[in-house]
PDB file of C-alpha atoms in Angstrom:
ATOM      1  CA  MET A 159      -8.421  -0.758  36.527  1.00  0.00           C
ATOM      2  CA  GLY A 160      -9.851  -0.304  39.684  1.00  0.00           C
ATOM      3  CA  SER A 161      -8.185  -1.541  43.130  1.00  0.00           C
ATOM      4  CA  THR A 162     -11.351  -3.023  45.208  1.00  0.00           C
ATOM      5  CA  SER A 163     -10.396  -6.134  46.295  1.00  0.00           C
ATOM      6  CA  PHE A 164     -11.792  -9.811  48.354  1.00  0.00           C
ATOM      7  CA  GLY A 165     -10.547 -12.253  49.868  1.00  0.00           C
ATOM      8  CA  ILE A 166     -10.846 -15.524  48.561  1.00  0.00           C
ATOM      9  CA  PRO A 167     -11.530 -19.113  51.058  1.00  0.00           C
ATOM     10  CA  GLU A 168      -8.115 -20.777  50.732  1.00  0.00           C
ATOM     11  CA  HIS A 169      -7.899 -24.645  51.004  1.00  0.00           C
ATOM     12  CA  ARG A 170      -4.799 -26.503  53.222  1.00  0.00           C
ATOM     13  CA  PHE A 171      -4.109 -29.553  51.788  1.00  0.00           C
ATOM     14  CA  GLY A 172      -0.520 -31.963  52.827  1.00  0.00           C
ATOM     15  CA  SER A 173       1.105 -32.230  55.481  1.00  0.00           C
ATOM     16  CA  ASN A 174       3.658 -28.676  55.490  1.00  0.00           C
ATOM     17  CA  GLY A 175       0.140 -26.877  55.024  1.00  0.00           C
ATOM     18  CA  GLU A 176       0.331 -25.610  51.780  1.00  0.00           C
ATOM     19  CA  LYS A 177      -2.661 -23.830  50.393  1.00  0.00           C
ATOM     20  CA  MET A 178      -4.341 -23.367  47.225  1.00  0.00           C
ATOM     21  CA  PRO A 179      -7.045 -20.351  47.080  1.00  0.00           C
ATOM     22  CA  VAL A 180     -10.891 -22.575  46.247  1.00  0.00           C
ATOM     23  CA  LEU A 181     -11.433 -19.553  43.102  1.00  0.00           C
ATOM     24  CA  GLY A 182      -9.531 -19.246  40.405  1.00  0.00           C
ATOM     25  CA  PHE A 183      -8.909 -16.882  37.356  1.00  0.00           C
ATOM     26  CA  GLY A 184      -8.640 -18.927  34.421  1.00  0.00           C
ATOM     27  CA  THR A 185      -7.375 -18.459  30.830  1.00  0.00           C
ATOM     28  CA  ALA A 186      -8.739 -19.898  28.256  1.00  0.00           C
ATOM     29  CA  VAL A 187     -10.849 -17.462  25.495  1.00  0.00           C
ATOM     30  CA  PHE A 188     -12.172 -17.753  22.698  1.00  0.00           C
ATOM     31  CA  PRO A 189     -12.094 -16.290  20.172  1.00  0.00           C
ATOM     32  CA  PRO A 190      -8.722 -15.363  21.145  1.00  0.00           C
ATOM     33  CA  VAL A 191      -8.161 -12.062  22.789  1.00  0.00           C
ATOM     34  CA  GLY A 192      -4.513 -11.062  22.228  1.00  0.00           C
ATOM     35  CA  ALA A 193      -1.632 -11.647  24.907  1.00  0.00           C
ATOM     36  CA  GLU A 194      -1.782  -7.533  25.478  1.00  0.00           C
ATOM     37  CA  ALA A 195      -5.818  -7.964  26.524  1.00  0.00           C
ATOM     38  CA  THR A 196      -5.102 -11.949  28.719  1.00  0.00           C
ATOM     39  CA  LYS A 197      -1.832  -9.964  30.471  1.00  0.00           C
ATOM     40  CA  MET A 198      -3.719  -6.652  31.799  1.00  0.00           C
ATOM     41  CA  ALA A 199      -7.302  -9.162  32.551  1.00  0.00           C
ATOM     42  CA  ILE A 200      -4.673 -10.776  34.185  1.00  0.00           C
ATOM     43  CA  LEU A 201      -3.425  -7.760  35.852  1.00  0.00           C
ATOM     44  CA  GLN A 202      -7.447  -6.247  37.073  1.00  0.00           C
ATOM     45  CA  SER A 203      -8.009  -9.683  38.431  1.00  0.00           C
ATOM     46  CA  ILE A 204      -4.963  -9.686  40.651  1.00  0.00           C
ATOM     47  CA  LYS A 205      -5.472  -6.252  42.180  1.00  0.00           C
ATOM     48  CA  LEU A 206      -9.041  -7.914  42.516  1.00  0.00           C
ATOM     49  CA  GLY A 207      -7.751 -10.582  44.419  1.00  0.00           C
ATOM     50  CA  TYR A 208      -7.245 -13.302  42.859  1.00  0.00           C
ATOM     51  CA  ARG A 209      -4.404 -15.468  43.558  1.00  0.00           C
ATOM     52  CA  HIS A 210      -4.729 -18.660  41.465  1.00  0.00           C
ATOM     53  CA  PHE A 211      -4.484 -18.682  37.687  1.00  0.00           C
ATOM     54  CA  ASP A 212      -5.505 -21.343  35.546  1.00  0.00           C
ATOM     55  CA  THR A 213      -3.524 -21.138  32.411  1.00  0.00           C
ATOM     56  CA  ALA A 214      -2.325 -24.257  29.470  1.00  0.00           C
ATOM     57  CA  ALA A 215       0.064 -24.426  27.007  1.00  0.00           C
ATOM     58  CA  LYS A 216      -2.715 -25.035  24.561  1.00  0.00           C
ATOM     59  CA  TYR A 217      -4.410 -22.040  25.382  1.00  0.00           C
ATOM     60  CA  GLY A 218      -1.476 -20.078  24.414  1.00  0.00           C
ATOM     61  CA  SER A 219      -1.757 -17.846  28.068  1.00  0.00           C
ATOM     62  CA  GLU A 220       1.101 -19.008  29.331  1.00  0.00           C
ATOM     63  CA  GLN A 221       3.439 -15.980  28.067  1.00  0.00           C
ATOM     64  CA  PRO A 222       1.085 -13.507  28.903  1.00  0.00           C
ATOM     65  CA  LEU A 223       0.318 -14.438  32.442  1.00  0.00           C
ATOM     66  CA  GLY A 224       3.492 -15.125  32.781  1.00  0.00           C
ATOM     67  CA  GLU A 225       4.475 -11.121  31.790  1.00  0.00           C
ATOM     68  CA  ALA A 226       1.509 -10.197  33.986  1.00  0.00           C
ATOM     69  CA  ILE A 227       3.540 -11.470  36.990  1.00  0.00           C
ATOM     70  CA  GLN A 228       6.274 -10.140  36.566  1.00  0.00           C
ATOM     71  CA  GLU A 229       4.448  -6.735  36.494  1.00  0.00           C
ATOM     72  CA  ALA A 230       2.580  -7.479  39.396  1.00  0.00           C
ATOM     73  CA  LEU A 231       5.975  -8.111  41.264  1.00  0.00           C
ATOM     74  CA  SER A 232       7.632  -4.605  39.434  1.00  0.00           C
ATOM     75  CA  ILE A 233       4.651  -2.402  40.479  1.00  0.00           C
ATOM     76  CA  GLY A 234       4.078  -3.740  43.934  1.00  0.00           C
ATOM     77  CA  LEU A 235       0.280  -5.715  43.541  1.00  0.00           C
ATOM     78  CA  ILE A 236       2.116  -8.642  45.054  1.00  0.00           C
ATOM     79  CA  GLN A 237       5.313  -9.021  47.044  1.00  0.00           C
ATOM     80  CA  SER A 238       6.637 -12.573  45.805  1.00  0.00           C
ATOM     81  CA  ARG A 239       5.797 -15.306  43.444  1.00  0.00           C
ATOM     82  CA  ASP A 240       4.729 -16.993  46.338  1.00  0.00           C
ATOM     83  CA  GLU A 241       1.989 -15.692  47.238  1.00  0.00           C
ATOM     84  CA  LEU A 242       0.158 -16.853  44.270  1.00  0.00           C
ATOM     85  CA  PHE A 243      -0.818 -20.563  43.289  1.00  0.00           C
ATOM     86  CA  ILE A 244       0.088 -21.492  39.851  1.00  0.00           C
ATOM     87  CA  THR A 245      -1.924 -24.342  37.633  1.00  0.00           C
ATOM     88  CA  THR A 246      -0.788 -25.261  33.753  1.00  0.00           C
ATOM     89  CA  LYS A 247      -1.322 -28.431  31.912  1.00  0.00           C
ATOM     90  CA  LEU A 248       0.171 -31.038  29.839  1.00  0.00           C
ATOM     91  CA  TRP A 249      -1.868 -31.334  26.365  1.00  0.00           C
ATOM     92  CA  CYS A 250      -2.514 -34.663  25.232  1.00  0.00           C
ATOM     93  CA  GLY A 251       0.234 -34.578  22.381  1.00  0.00           C
ATOM     94  CA  ASP A 252       3.239 -34.671  25.005  1.00  0.00           C
ATOM     95  CA  ALA A 253       1.461 -36.601  27.234  1.00  0.00           C
ATOM     96  CA  HIS A 254       4.118 -39.278  26.559  1.00  0.00           C
ATOM     97  CA  GLU A 255       7.123 -40.418  28.978  1.00  0.00           C
ATOM     98  CA  ASP A 256       9.727 -38.699  26.647  1.00  0.00           C
ATOM     99  CA  LEU A 257       8.137 -35.514  26.219  1.00  0.00           C
ATOM    100  CA  VAL A 258       6.807 -34.728  29.624  1.00  0.00           C
ATOM    101  CA  VAL A 259       9.788 -33.247  31.101  1.00  0.00           C
ATOM    102  CA  PRO A 260      10.064 -30.641  28.137  1.00  0.00           C
ATOM    103  CA  ALA A 261       6.237 -29.978  28.087  1.00  0.00           C
ATOM    104  CA  LEU A 262       6.999 -28.671  31.337  1.00  0.00           C
ATOM    105  CA  LYS A 263      10.008 -26.989  30.751  1.00  0.00           C
ATOM    106  CA  ARG A 264       8.755 -24.587  27.753  1.00  0.00           C
ATOM    107  CA  SER A 265       5.945 -24.468  30.453  1.00  0.00           C
ATOM    108  CA  LEU A 266       7.554 -22.763  32.754  1.00  0.00           C
ATOM    109  CA  GLN A 267      10.415 -20.759  30.592  1.00  0.00           C
ATOM    110  CA  ASN A 268       6.745 -19.406  28.748  1.00  0.00           C
ATOM    111  CA  LEU A 269       6.014 -18.019  32.335  1.00  0.00           C
ATOM    112  CA  LYS A 270       9.000 -16.984  33.640  1.00  0.00           C
ATOM    113  CA  LEU A 271       8.653 -19.109  36.564  1.00  0.00           C
ATOM    114  CA  GLU A 272      10.890 -21.830  38.679  1.00  0.00           C
ATOM    115  CA  TYR A 273       8.219 -24.057  39.536  1.00  0.00           C
ATOM    116  CA  LEU A 274       4.744 -24.267  39.495  1.00  0.00           C
ATOM    117  CA  ASP A 275       1.972 -25.590  42.209  1.00  0.00           C
ATOM    118  CA  LEU A 276       0.809 -27.667  39.533  1.00  0.00           C
ATOM    119  CA  PHE A 277       1.020 -29.529  36.560  1.00  0.00           C
ATOM    120  CA  LEU A 278      -1.827 -30.850  35.468  1.00  0.00           C
ATOM    121  CA  ILE A 279      -2.562 -33.516  32.441  1.00  0.00           C
ATOM    122  CA  HIS A 280      -5.097 -31.398  29.984  1.00  0.00           C
ATOM    123  CA  TRP A 281      -7.298 -34.741  28.637  1.00  0.00           C
ATOM    124  CA  PRO A 282      -6.168 -37.897  29.964  1.00  0.00           C
ATOM    125  CA  VAL A 283      -5.415 -39.331  26.426  1.00  0.00           C
ATOM    126  CA  SER A 284      -1.810 -39.342  24.599  1.00  0.00           C
TER     127      SER A 284
END
């Protein structure tokens, strides 16, 4: 893996000045390439300078992203989880009042994270 890095502009929003990189790295792949290839692609993208990652329970890429984040922290590619902007999505099958929180908790567990920066509704139907 190379070490070239580039800067990605950020958009500031909210009253506290939260920022979101305007370019994100998507993790949906068809046909699927497997968890290890996904993890390696994410690690390479972190080396290149990506800090916004888009995943979804439906993609099957939450666990490889979580593993890549843990590895990036352990080898010093990033110093803190706070350097990243993580988006995942609620699948329409879970878009029911009693299923949203359990789905969010599963995603957090898959990602090995304590919080998300953005939790989107994948499709606006349930």
